[in-house]
Amino acid sequence: MNGPRHTEDLLIVGAGGFARETAQAVRDVAAADAARGLPPRWRLAGHLDDDPALAGRDVDGVPVLGGSDRVHELRSARVVVCVGSPRDYAVRARLVRRLGLPVNRYATVVHPTAAVSGSSVLGAGSVLLAHCVLTAAVRVGSHVAVMPQVVLTHDDAVGDFATLASGVRLGGGVRLGRGAYVGAGSLVREYTTVGAWSLTGMGSTVLADVPAGEVWAGSPARRLRAADAPALDELRTDGEMTGRRPGTRMESPVA
Ligand SMILES: CC(C)(COP(=O)(O)OP(=O)(O)OC[C@H]1O[C@@H](n2cnc3c(N)ncnc32)[C@H](O)[C@@H]1OP(=O)(O)O)[C@@H](O)C(=O)NCCC(=O)NCCS
């Protein structure tokens, strides 16, 4: 049984495109709460960004309070890390590792229009933007970015730090490895795998398993090249941390 809800401060680490989209989702959550006569879940305290030029500025009306290390001063606030791009999709993992926060500091932000089935789980620090669908028994790890209109279907498993750009559709039983980046509009065939720290290009049709640490694109998707250095560094780090062959690890999502 949940007790009466109280409003918590929320810090968004990053002040770029994804961070601003998350800020809008937080506003939309507050509006949906208000429409139901509930107090807001979060008060958007501000962005934290390591670009010193942004400190003291405001972004879409939200203040930039300073660098990401301020999470250690603002200890009562919950946190989401909203950085990353196709050029460096490993930056979220690096930042989370550097901050070293306990899991209970992280918020999970779900846009009120997202349809999340009761049999699905979503990890700490993950963000689901507008109109995403998780149909049945979908497992999404921690610090996963799910952009608007992504459809995850039955038994999909998404590893920590993965990114699903807008309009991605996964068939049933798909596995996305840790840190995988699935480009906008990609379609992934049922029961296939996109390996850890791999990227699929926008509009790809993925029909076969993509190994770890590679870039695939096209319809059907084919190998273009190895992943960029930051993604390969993460793959190596995972291998060193687990003592396993890089790319074989799937995180178990935090419920
Ligand atoms: C796949 C991707 C990373 C390749 O980038 P890149 O390494 O800079 O490659 P280039 O643009 O130099 O293209 C290399 C070749 O791949 C082809 N290619 C690139 N992206 C492609 C795609 N998405 N689908 C099909 N072919 C693609 C190019 O046409 C080119 O072919 P050519 O050698 O025959 O001329 C990039 O195009 C991409 O799709 N990124 C994801 C973007 C995204 O999803 N953004 C989400 C919103 S932020």
PDB file of C-alpha atoms and ligand atoms in Angstrom:
ATOM      1  CA  MET A   1       0.000   0.000   0.000  1.00  0.00           C
ATOM      2  CA  ASN A   2       1.472   3.371  -0.966  1.00  0.00           C
ATOM      3  CA  GLY A   3       1.375   6.227   1.551  1.00  0.00           C
ATOM      4  CA  PRO A   4       0.324   9.763   0.627  1.00  0.00           C
ATOM      5  CA  ARG A   5       2.505  11.044  -2.144  1.00  0.00           C
ATOM      6  CA  HIS A   6       4.918  13.909  -1.525  1.00  0.00           C
ATOM      7  CA  THR A   7       6.605  16.064  -4.129  1.00  0.00           C
ATOM      8  CA  GLU A   8      10.331  15.472  -4.665  1.00  0.00           C
ATOM      9  CA  ASP A   9      12.881  17.715  -6.344  1.00  0.00           C
ATOM     10  CA  LEU A  10      14.221  16.381  -9.632  1.00  0.00           C
ATOM     11  CA  LEU A  11      17.537  17.243 -11.287  1.00  0.00           C
ATOM     12  CA  ILE A  12      18.053  16.520 -14.974  1.00  0.00           C
ATOM     13  CA  VAL A  13      21.719  15.956 -15.801  1.00  0.00           C
ATOM     14  CA  GLY A  14      22.349  17.396 -19.260  1.00  0.00           C
ATOM     15  CA  ALA A  15      20.735  20.387 -20.962  1.00  0.00           C
ATOM     16  CA  GLY A  16      20.693  19.231 -24.594  1.00  0.00           C
ATOM     17  CA  GLY A  17      17.901  17.852 -26.750  1.00  0.00           C
ATOM     18  CA  PHE A  18      17.083  14.693 -24.766  1.00  0.00           C
ATOM     19  CA  ALA A  19      17.336  16.558 -21.435  1.00  0.00           C
ATOM     20  CA  ARG A  20      14.923  19.242 -22.663  1.00  0.00           C
ATOM     21  CA  GLU A  21      12.514  16.573 -23.902  1.00  0.00           C
ATOM     22  CA  THR A  22      12.654  14.925 -20.490  1.00  0.00           C
ATOM     23  CA  ALA A  23      11.941  18.283 -18.823  1.00  0.00           C
ATOM     24  CA  GLN A  24       8.817  18.546 -20.984  1.00  0.00           C
ATOM     25  CA  ALA A  25       7.789  15.022 -19.973  1.00  0.00           C
ATOM     26  CA  VAL A  26       8.148  16.031 -16.302  1.00  0.00           C
ATOM     27  CA  ARG A  27       5.884  19.043 -16.920  1.00  0.00           C
ATOM     28  CA  ASP A  28       3.368  16.745 -18.618  1.00  0.00           C
ATOM     29  CA  VAL A  29       3.486  14.351 -15.644  1.00  0.00           C
ATOM     30  CA  ALA A  30       2.732  17.317 -13.333  1.00  0.00           C
ATOM     31  CA  ALA A  31      -0.189  18.404 -15.532  1.00  0.00           C
ATOM     32  CA  ALA A  32      -1.612  14.855 -15.532  1.00  0.00           C
ATOM     33  CA  ASP A  33      -1.202  14.679 -11.727  1.00  0.00           C
ATOM     34  CA  ALA A  34      -3.016  18.014 -11.349  1.00  0.00           C
ATOM     35  CA  ALA A  35      -5.866  16.806 -13.580  1.00  0.00           C
ATOM     36  CA  ARG A  36      -6.309  13.858 -11.185  1.00  0.00           C
ATOM     37  CA  GLY A  37      -6.251  16.148  -8.155  1.00  0.00           C
ATOM     38  CA  LEU A  38      -2.848  14.827  -7.022  1.00  0.00           C
ATOM     39  CA  PRO A  39       0.174  16.829  -5.900  1.00  0.00           C
ATOM     40  CA  PRO A  40       2.958  16.801  -8.501  1.00  0.00           C
ATOM     41  CA  ARG A  41       5.351  13.845  -8.254  1.00  0.00           C
ATOM     42  CA  TRP A  42       8.346  16.109  -8.942  1.00  0.00           C
ATOM     43  CA  ARG A  43       9.368  19.717  -8.774  1.00  0.00           C
ATOM     44  CA  LEU A  44      11.773  20.320 -11.649  1.00  0.00           C
ATOM     45  CA  ALA A  45      14.685  21.850  -9.704  1.00  0.00           C
ATOM     46  CA  GLY A  46      16.895  22.391 -12.749  1.00  0.00           C
ATOM     47  CA  HIS A  47      19.400  21.045 -15.231  1.00  0.00           C
ATOM     48  CA  LEU A  48      23.010  20.244 -14.350  1.00  0.00           C
ATOM     49  CA  ASP A  49      25.469  20.452 -17.229  1.00  0.00           C
ATOM     50  CA  ASP A  50      29.254  20.213 -17.367  1.00  0.00           C
ATOM     51  CA  ASP A  51      29.482  22.989 -19.975  1.00  0.00           C
ATOM     52  CA  PRO A  52      30.505  25.931 -17.758  1.00  0.00           C
ATOM     53  CA  ALA A  53      29.084  28.368 -20.331  1.00  0.00           C
ATOM     54  CA  LEU A  54      25.571  27.148 -19.469  1.00  0.00           C
ATOM     55  CA  ALA A  55      25.804  27.723 -15.705  1.00  0.00           C
ATOM     56  CA  GLY A  56      23.306  30.355 -14.549  1.00  0.00           C
ATOM     57  CA  ARG A  57      21.465  30.334 -17.905  1.00  0.00           C
ATOM     58  CA  ASP A  58      18.013  28.945 -18.376  1.00  0.00           C
ATOM     59  CA  VAL A  59      16.952  26.383 -20.963  1.00  0.00           C
ATOM     60  CA  ASP A  60      13.295  26.439 -22.049  1.00  0.00           C
ATOM     61  CA  GLY A  61      12.560  28.204 -18.750  1.00  0.00           C
ATOM     62  CA  VAL A  62      14.453  25.715 -16.546  1.00  0.00           C
ATOM     63  CA  PRO A  63      17.601  26.977 -14.744  1.00  0.00           C
ATOM     64  CA  VAL A  64      21.019  25.383 -15.282  1.00  0.00           C
ATOM     65  CA  LEU A  65      22.291  25.107 -11.712  1.00  0.00           C
ATOM     66  CA  GLY A  66      25.907  24.177 -12.524  1.00  0.00           C
ATOM     67  CA  GLY A  67      27.905  21.042 -13.304  1.00  0.00           C
ATOM     68  CA  SER A  68      26.802  17.450 -12.805  1.00  0.00           C
ATOM     69  CA  ASP A  69      28.849  17.071  -9.601  1.00  0.00           C
ATOM     70  CA  ARG A  70      26.262  19.278  -7.851  1.00  0.00           C
ATOM     71  CA  VAL A  71      24.159  16.088  -7.458  1.00  0.00           C
ATOM     72  CA  HIS A  72      26.380  15.432  -4.415  1.00  0.00           C
ATOM     73  CA  GLU A  73      25.399  18.761  -2.773  1.00  0.00           C
ATOM     74  CA  LEU A  74      21.695  18.633  -3.667  1.00  0.00           C
ATOM     75  CA  ARG A  75      21.291  15.361  -1.842  1.00  0.00           C
ATOM     76  CA  SER A  76      17.548  15.357  -1.340  1.00  0.00           C
ATOM     77  CA  ALA A  77      16.853  15.620  -5.079  1.00  0.00           C
ATOM     78  CA  ARG A  78      16.231  12.655  -7.356  1.00  0.00           C
ATOM     79  CA  VAL A  79      18.223  12.490 -10.580  1.00  0.00           C
ATOM     80  CA  VAL A  80      17.898  11.422 -14.228  1.00  0.00           C
ATOM     81  CA  VAL A  81      20.910  11.465 -16.547  1.00  0.00           C
ATOM     82  CA  CYS A  82      19.750  12.627 -19.986  1.00  0.00           C
ATOM     83  CA  VAL A  83      22.820  12.861 -22.197  1.00  0.00           C
ATOM     84  CA  GLY A  84      23.821  10.997 -25.339  1.00  0.00           C
ATOM     85  CA  SER A  85      23.696  11.173 -29.127  1.00  0.00           C
ATOM     86  CA  PRO A  86      24.428   8.832 -32.044  1.00  0.00           C
ATOM     87  CA  ARG A  87      27.979  10.271 -32.051  1.00  0.00           C
ATOM     88  CA  ASP A  88      28.578   9.360 -28.416  1.00  0.00           C
ATOM     89  CA  TYR A  89      25.933   7.076 -26.975  1.00  0.00           C
ATOM     90  CA  ALA A  90      28.321   5.805 -24.278  1.00  0.00           C
ATOM     91  CA  VAL A  91      28.445   9.163 -22.496  1.00  0.00           C
ATOM     92  CA  ARG A  92      25.465   8.300 -20.248  1.00  0.00           C
ATOM     93  CA  ALA A  93      27.250   5.222 -18.893  1.00  0.00           C
ATOM     94  CA  ARG A  94      30.474   7.160 -18.298  1.00  0.00           C
ATOM     95  CA  LEU A  95      28.628   9.898 -16.424  1.00  0.00           C
ATOM     96  CA  VAL A  96      26.586   7.505 -14.270  1.00  0.00           C
ATOM     97  CA  ARG A  97      29.788   5.642 -13.362  1.00  0.00           C
ATOM     98  CA  ARG A  98      31.558   8.900 -12.487  1.00  0.00           C
ATOM     99  CA  LEU A  99      28.680  10.181 -10.338  1.00  0.00           C
ATOM    100  CA  GLY A 100      28.564   6.909  -8.391  1.00  0.00           C
ATOM    101  CA  LEU A 101      25.114   7.591  -6.910  1.00  0.00           C
ATOM    102  CA  PRO A 102      23.128   4.893  -5.116  1.00  0.00           C
ATOM    103  CA  VAL A 103      20.292   3.468  -7.174  1.00  0.00           C
ATOM    104  CA  ASN A 104      17.634   5.086  -4.958  1.00  0.00           C
ATOM    105  CA  ARG A 105      18.757   8.576  -6.044  1.00  0.00           C
ATOM    106  CA  TYR A 106      17.556   7.873  -9.567  1.00  0.00           C
ATOM    107  CA  ALA A 107      14.036   8.670 -10.755  1.00  0.00           C
ATOM    108  CA  THR A 108      12.241   6.848 -13.560  1.00  0.00           C
ATOM    109  CA  VAL A 109      10.301   9.236 -15.800  1.00  0.00           C
ATOM    110  CA  VAL A 110       7.333   7.889 -17.758  1.00  0.00           C
ATOM    111  CA  HIS A 111       5.324  10.267 -19.927  1.00  0.00           C
ATOM    112  CA  PRO A 112       1.619  10.122 -19.029  1.00  0.00           C
ATOM    113  CA  THR A 113       0.697   9.056 -22.581  1.00  0.00           C
ATOM    114  CA  ALA A 114       3.018   6.006 -22.476  1.00  0.00           C
ATOM    115  CA  ALA A 115       1.162   2.685 -22.266  1.00  0.00           C
ATOM    116  CA  VAL A 116       3.148   0.421 -19.940  1.00  0.00           C
ATOM    117  CA  SER A 117       1.637  -2.992 -19.236  1.00  0.00           C
ATOM    118  CA  GLY A 118       1.509  -4.195 -15.644  1.00  0.00           C
ATOM    119  CA  SER A 119       3.703  -7.161 -16.586  1.00  0.00           C
ATOM    120  CA  SER A 120       6.562  -4.932 -17.763  1.00  0.00           C
ATOM    121  CA  VAL A 121       9.427  -3.567 -15.640  1.00  0.00           C
ATOM    122  CA  LEU A 122      11.458  -0.415 -16.038  1.00  0.00           C
ATOM    123  CA  GLY A 123      14.798   0.276 -14.335  1.00  0.00           C
ATOM    124  CA  ALA A 124      15.975   3.236 -12.286  1.00  0.00           C
ATOM    125  CA  GLY A 125      17.051   6.309 -14.227  1.00  0.00           C
ATOM    126  CA  SER A 126      15.193   5.303 -17.387  1.00  0.00           C
ATOM    127  CA  VAL A 127      13.015   7.709 -19.366  1.00  0.00           C
ATOM    128  CA  LEU A 128      10.022   6.882 -21.573  1.00  0.00           C
ATOM    129  CA  LEU A 129       8.854   9.782 -23.745  1.00  0.00           C
ATOM    130  CA  ALA A 130       5.398  10.372 -25.213  1.00  0.00           C
ATOM    131  CA  HIS A 131       3.301   7.606 -26.774  1.00  0.00           C
ATOM    132  CA  CYS A 132       5.677   4.705 -26.103  1.00  0.00           C
ATOM    133  CA  VAL A 133       4.085   1.289 -25.755  1.00  0.00           C
ATOM    134  CA  LEU A 134       5.349  -1.693 -23.704  1.00  0.00           C
ATOM    135  CA  THR A 135       2.874  -4.429 -24.545  1.00  0.00           C
ATOM    136  CA  ALA A 136       3.526  -7.458 -22.286  1.00  0.00           C
ATOM    137  CA  ALA A 137       6.381  -8.729 -20.094  1.00  0.00           C
ATOM    138  CA  VAL A 138       8.889  -6.210 -21.439  1.00  0.00           C
ATOM    139  CA  ARG A 139      12.042  -5.736 -19.356  1.00  0.00           C
ATOM    140  CA  VAL A 140      13.810  -2.395 -19.664  1.00  0.00           C
ATOM    141  CA  GLY A 141      17.041  -1.899 -17.714  1.00  0.00           C
ATOM    142  CA  SER A 142      18.438   1.173 -15.963  1.00  0.00           C
ATOM    143  CA  HIS A 143      19.351   4.493 -17.601  1.00  0.00           C
ATOM    144  CA  VAL A 144      17.610   3.522 -20.817  1.00  0.00           C
ATOM    145  CA  ALA A 145      16.385   6.324 -23.112  1.00  0.00           C
ATOM    146  CA  VAL A 146      13.147   5.539 -24.950  1.00  0.00           C
ATOM    147  CA  MET A 147      12.197   8.300 -27.389  1.00  0.00           C
ATOM    148  CA  PRO A 148       8.655   9.118 -28.583  1.00  0.00           C
ATOM    149  CA  GLN A 149       6.480   6.494 -30.263  1.00  0.00           C
ATOM    150  CA  VAL A 150       8.713   3.503 -29.605  1.00  0.00           C
ATOM    151  CA  VAL A 151       6.871   0.172 -29.520  1.00  0.00           C
ATOM    152  CA  LEU A 152       8.310  -2.678 -27.433  1.00  0.00           C
ATOM    153  CA  THR A 153       6.394  -5.906 -27.719  1.00  0.00           C
ATOM    154  CA  HIS A 154       6.052  -9.102 -25.707  1.00  0.00           C
ATOM    155  CA  ASP A 155       9.147 -10.444 -23.913  1.00  0.00           C
ATOM    156  CA  ASP A 156      11.570  -7.824 -25.225  1.00  0.00           C
ATOM    157  CA  ALA A 157      14.617  -7.289 -22.984  1.00  0.00           C
ATOM    158  CA  VAL A 158      16.529  -4.022 -23.121  1.00  0.00           C
ATOM    159  CA  GLY A 159      19.921  -3.773 -21.405  1.00  0.00           C
ATOM    160  CA  ASP A 160      21.120  -0.896 -19.231  1.00  0.00           C
ATOM    161  CA  PHE A 161      22.164   2.338 -21.011  1.00  0.00           C
ATOM    162  CA  ALA A 162      20.456   1.391 -24.278  1.00  0.00           C
ATOM    163  CA  THR A 163      18.904   4.132 -26.433  1.00  0.00           C
ATOM    164  CA  LEU A 164      15.844   3.642 -28.638  1.00  0.00           C
ATOM    165  CA  ALA A 165      15.419   6.626 -30.946  1.00  0.00           C
ATOM    166  CA  SER A 166      11.974   7.801 -32.002  1.00  0.00           C
ATOM    167  CA  GLY A 167       9.676   5.412 -33.813  1.00  0.00           C
ATOM    168  CA  VAL A 168      11.669   2.219 -33.175  1.00  0.00           C
ATOM    169  CA  ARG A 169       9.626  -0.988 -33.306  1.00  0.00           C
ATOM    170  CA  LEU A 170      10.841  -4.242 -31.795  1.00  0.00           C
ATOM    171  CA  GLY A 171       9.212  -7.581 -32.609  1.00  0.00           C
ATOM    172  CA  GLY A 172       8.569  -9.983 -29.729  1.00  0.00           C
ATOM    173  CA  GLY A 173      11.445 -11.549 -27.791  1.00  0.00           C
ATOM    174  CA  VAL A 174      14.066  -9.090 -29.067  1.00  0.00           C
ATOM    175  CA  ARG A 175      17.156  -8.515 -26.928  1.00  0.00           C
ATOM    176  CA  LEU A 176      19.036  -5.231 -26.964  1.00  0.00           C
ATOM    177  CA  GLY A 177      22.432  -5.514 -25.323  1.00  0.00           C
ATOM    178  CA  ARG A 178      23.801  -3.085 -22.790  1.00  0.00           C
ATOM    179  CA  GLY A 179      24.325   0.349 -24.325  1.00  0.00           C
ATOM    180  CA  ALA A 180      22.901  -0.560 -27.746  1.00  0.00           C
ATOM    181  CA  TYR A 181      21.712   2.404 -29.843  1.00  0.00           C
ATOM    182  CA  VAL A 182      18.749   1.631 -32.092  1.00  0.00           C
ATOM    183  CA  GLY A 183      18.433   4.441 -34.658  1.00  0.00           C
ATOM    184  CA  ALA A 184      15.217   6.287 -35.420  1.00  0.00           C
ATOM    185  CA  GLY A 185      12.553   4.219 -37.138  1.00  0.00           C
ATOM    186  CA  SER A 186      14.486   0.949 -36.982  1.00  0.00           C
ATOM    187  CA  LEU A 187      12.479  -2.261 -37.202  1.00  0.00           C
ATOM    188  CA  VAL A 188      13.893  -5.297 -35.415  1.00  0.00           C
ATOM    189  CA  ARG A 189      12.703  -8.785 -36.292  1.00  0.00           C
ATOM    190  CA  GLU A 190      11.276 -10.953 -33.533  1.00  0.00           C
ATOM    191  CA  TYR A 191      13.766 -12.962 -31.416  1.00  0.00           C
ATOM    192  CA  THR A 192      16.840 -11.211 -32.811  1.00  0.00           C
ATOM    193  CA  THR A 193      19.548  -9.483 -30.793  1.00  0.00           C
ATOM    194  CA  VAL A 194      21.320  -6.169 -31.179  1.00  0.00           C
ATOM    195  CA  GLY A 195      24.623  -6.670 -29.366  1.00  0.00           C
ATOM    196  CA  ALA A 196      26.067  -4.528 -26.600  1.00  0.00           C
ATOM    197  CA  TRP A 197      27.232  -1.054 -27.651  1.00  0.00           C
ATOM    198  CA  SER A 198      26.219  -1.638 -31.268  1.00  0.00           C
ATOM    199  CA  LEU A 199      24.279   0.913 -33.321  1.00  0.00           C
ATOM    200  CA  THR A 200      21.647   0.434 -36.013  1.00  0.00           C
ATOM    201  CA  GLY A 201      21.251   3.300 -38.479  1.00  0.00           C
ATOM    202  CA  MET A 202      18.015   5.204 -38.899  1.00  0.00           C
ATOM    203  CA  GLY A 203      15.384   3.329 -40.882  1.00  0.00           C
ATOM    204  CA  SER A 204      17.197  -0.008 -40.614  1.00  0.00           C
ATOM    205  CA  THR A 205      15.395  -3.310 -40.920  1.00  0.00           C
ATOM    206  CA  VAL A 206      17.258  -5.696 -38.648  1.00  0.00           C
ATOM    207  CA  LEU A 207      16.648  -9.293 -39.723  1.00  0.00           C
ATOM    208  CA  ALA A 208      19.697 -11.042 -38.220  1.00  0.00           C
ATOM    209  CA  ASP A 209      21.612 -10.801 -34.941  1.00  0.00           C
ATOM    210  CA  VAL A 210      23.932  -7.797 -34.778  1.00  0.00           C
ATOM    211  CA  PRO A 211      27.150  -8.684 -32.901  1.00  0.00           C
ATOM    212  CA  ALA A 212      28.457  -6.458 -30.101  1.00  0.00           C
ATOM    213  CA  GLY A 213      30.386  -3.306 -30.959  1.00  0.00           C
ATOM    214  CA  GLU A 214      29.316  -2.857 -34.591  1.00  0.00           C
ATOM    215  CA  VAL A 215      27.381  -0.354 -36.733  1.00  0.00           C
ATOM    216  CA  TRP A 216      24.752  -1.850 -39.039  1.00  0.00           C
ATOM    217  CA  ALA A 217      22.371  -0.012 -41.384  1.00  0.00           C
ATOM    218  CA  GLY A 218      20.028  -0.459 -44.315  1.00  0.00           C
ATOM    219  CA  SER A 219      17.151  -2.680 -45.253  1.00  0.00           C
ATOM    220  CA  PRO A 220      17.994  -5.439 -44.674  1.00  0.00           C
ATOM    221  CA  ALA A 221      20.616  -4.139 -42.251  1.00  0.00           C
ATOM    222  CA  ARG A 222      24.234  -4.994 -43.073  1.00  0.00           C
ATOM    223  CA  ARG A 223      27.492  -4.296 -41.254  1.00  0.00           C
ATOM    224  CA  LEU A 224      28.891  -0.838 -42.066  1.00  0.00           C
ATOM    225  CA  ARG A 225      31.854  -0.732 -39.694  1.00  0.00           C
ATOM    226  CA  ALA A 226      33.014  -1.145 -36.107  1.00  0.00           C
ATOM    227  CA  ALA A 227      31.370   1.083 -33.501  1.00  0.00           C
ATOM    228  CA  ASP A 228      33.068   4.365 -32.561  1.00  0.00           C
ATOM    229  CA  ALA A 229      35.801   4.425 -29.933  1.00  0.00           C
ATOM    230  CA  PRO A 230      33.663   5.500 -26.916  1.00  0.00           C
ATOM    231  CA  ALA A 231      31.274   2.563 -27.467  1.00  0.00           C
ATOM    232  CA  LEU A 232      34.155   0.125 -27.925  1.00  0.00           C
ATOM    233  CA  ASP A 233      35.780   1.452 -24.732  1.00  0.00           C
ATOM    234  CA  GLU A 234      32.567   0.676 -22.817  1.00  0.00           C
ATOM    235  CA  LEU A 235      32.441  -2.798 -24.328  1.00  0.00           C
ATOM    236  CA  ARG A 236      35.997  -3.396 -23.129  1.00  0.00           C
ATOM    237  CA  THR A 237      35.204  -1.982 -19.671  1.00  0.00           C
ATOM    238  CA  ASP A 238      32.181  -4.310 -19.356  1.00  0.00           C
ATOM    239  CA  GLY A 239      34.382  -7.258 -20.274  1.00  0.00           C
ATOM    240  CA  GLU A 240      36.968  -6.271 -17.649  1.00  0.00           C
ATOM    241  CA  MET A 241      34.298  -5.747 -14.963  1.00  0.00           C
ATOM    242  CA  THR A 242      32.618  -9.086 -15.539  1.00  0.00           C
ATOM    243  CA  GLY A 243      35.618 -11.148 -16.597  1.00  0.00           C
ATOM    244  CA  ARG A 244      33.460 -12.242 -19.508  1.00  0.00           C
ATOM    245  CA  ARG A 245      33.960 -12.013 -23.204  1.00  0.00           C
ATOM    246  CA  PRO A 246      32.791  -8.474 -24.095  1.00  0.00           C
ATOM    247  CA  GLY A 247      29.249  -8.210 -25.382  1.00  0.00           C
ATOM    248  CA  THR A 248      27.816 -11.352 -23.847  1.00  0.00           C
ATOM    249  CA  ARG A 249      26.347  -9.608 -20.829  1.00  0.00           C
ATOM    250  CA  MET A 250      22.660  -8.669 -20.462  1.00  0.00           C
ATOM    251  CA  GLU A 251      21.838  -6.642 -17.372  1.00  0.00           C
ATOM    252  CA  SER A 252      18.917  -7.836 -15.321  1.00  0.00           C
ATOM    253  CA  PRO A 253      16.617  -4.827 -15.205  1.00  0.00           C
ATOM    254  CA  VAL A 254      15.847  -3.239 -11.848  1.00  0.00           C
ATOM    255  CA  ALA A 255      12.149  -3.666 -11.171  1.00  0.00           C
TER     256      ALA A 255
HETATM  257  C1  LIG B   1      24.462   4.598 -39.413  1.00  0.00           C
HETATM  258  C2  LIG B   1      25.150   5.930 -39.162  1.00  0.00           C
HETATM  259  C3  LIG B   1      25.727   5.978 -37.744  1.00  0.00           C
HETATM  260  C4  LIG B   1      26.287   6.023 -40.180  1.00  0.00           C
HETATM  261  O1  LIG B   1      26.971   7.220 -40.018  1.00  0.00           O
HETATM  262  P1  LIG B   1      28.453   7.341 -40.650  1.00  0.00           P
HETATM  263  O2  LIG B   1      29.349   6.317 -40.104  1.00  0.00           O
HETATM  264  O3  LIG B   1      28.826   8.792 -40.494  1.00  0.00           O
HETATM  265  O4  LIG B   1      28.257   6.935 -42.175  1.00  0.00           O
HETATM  266  P2  LIG B   1      28.089   7.816 -43.483  1.00  0.00           P
HETATM  267  O5  LIG B   1      27.009   8.836 -43.338  1.00  0.00           O
HETATM  268  O6  LIG B   1      29.454   8.265 -43.894  1.00  0.00           O
HETATM  269  O7  LIG B   1      27.567   6.697 -44.487  1.00  0.00           O
HETATM  270  C5  LIG B   1      28.363   5.559 -44.831  1.00  0.00           C
HETATM  271  C6  LIG B   1      27.541   4.732 -45.822  1.00  0.00           C
HETATM  272  O8  LIG B   1      26.429   4.169 -45.136  1.00  0.00           O
HETATM  273  C7  LIG B   1      25.197   4.594 -45.734  1.00  0.00           C
HETATM  274  N1  LIG B   1      24.263   4.865 -44.618  1.00  0.00           N
HETATM  275  C8  LIG B   1      24.445   5.690 -43.580  1.00  0.00           C
HETATM  276  N2  LIG B   1      23.381   5.657 -42.786  1.00  0.00           N
HETATM  277  C9  LIG B   1      22.512   4.807 -43.320  1.00  0.00           C
HETATM  278  C10 LIG B   1      21.218   4.367 -42.946  1.00  0.00           C
HETATM  279  N3  LIG B   1      20.646   4.807 -41.831  1.00  0.00           N
HETATM  280  N4  LIG B   1      20.603   3.472 -43.725  1.00  0.00           N
HETATM  281  C11 LIG B   1      21.189   3.019 -44.879  1.00  0.00           C
HETATM  282  N5  LIG B   1      22.412   3.398 -45.271  1.00  0.00           N
HETATM  283  C12 LIG B   1      23.066   4.289 -44.500  1.00  0.00           C
HETATM  284  C13 LIG B   1      25.551   5.872 -46.492  1.00  0.00           C
HETATM  285  O9  LIG B   1      24.643   6.082 -47.549  1.00  0.00           O
HETATM  286  C14 LIG B   1      26.949   5.547 -46.962  1.00  0.00           C
HETATM  287  O10 LIG B   1      26.871   4.677 -48.075  1.00  0.00           O
HETATM  288  P3  LIG B   1      27.958   4.736 -49.291  1.00  0.00           P
HETATM  289  O11 LIG B   1      29.279   4.395 -48.656  1.00  0.00           O
HETATM  290  O12 LIG B   1      27.449   3.698 -50.232  1.00  0.00           O
HETATM  291  O13 LIG B   1      27.902   6.122 -49.791  1.00  0.00           O
HETATM  292  C15 LIG B   1      24.155   7.143 -39.315  1.00  0.00           C
HETATM  293  O14 LIG B   1      23.862   7.414 -40.687  1.00  0.00           O
HETATM  294  C16 LIG B   1      22.824   6.907 -38.585  1.00  0.00           C
HETATM  295  O15 LIG B   1      21.852   6.381 -39.139  1.00  0.00           O
HETATM  296  N6  LIG B   1      22.814   7.339 -37.291  1.00  0.00           N
HETATM  297  C17 LIG B   1      21.625   7.208 -36.438  1.00  0.00           C
HETATM  298  C18 LIG B   1      20.820   8.517 -36.503  1.00  0.00           C
HETATM  299  C19 LIG B   1      19.618   8.479 -35.608  1.00  0.00           C
HETATM  300  O16 LIG B   1      18.965   7.488 -35.411  1.00  0.00           O
HETATM  301  N7  LIG B   1      19.322   9.616 -34.987  1.00  0.00           N
HETATM  302  C20 LIG B   1      18.254   9.630 -34.020  1.00  0.00           C
HETATM  303  C21 LIG B   1      17.855  10.963 -33.620  1.00  0.00           C
HETATM  304  S1  LIG B   1      19.112  11.854 -32.788  1.00  0.00           S
END
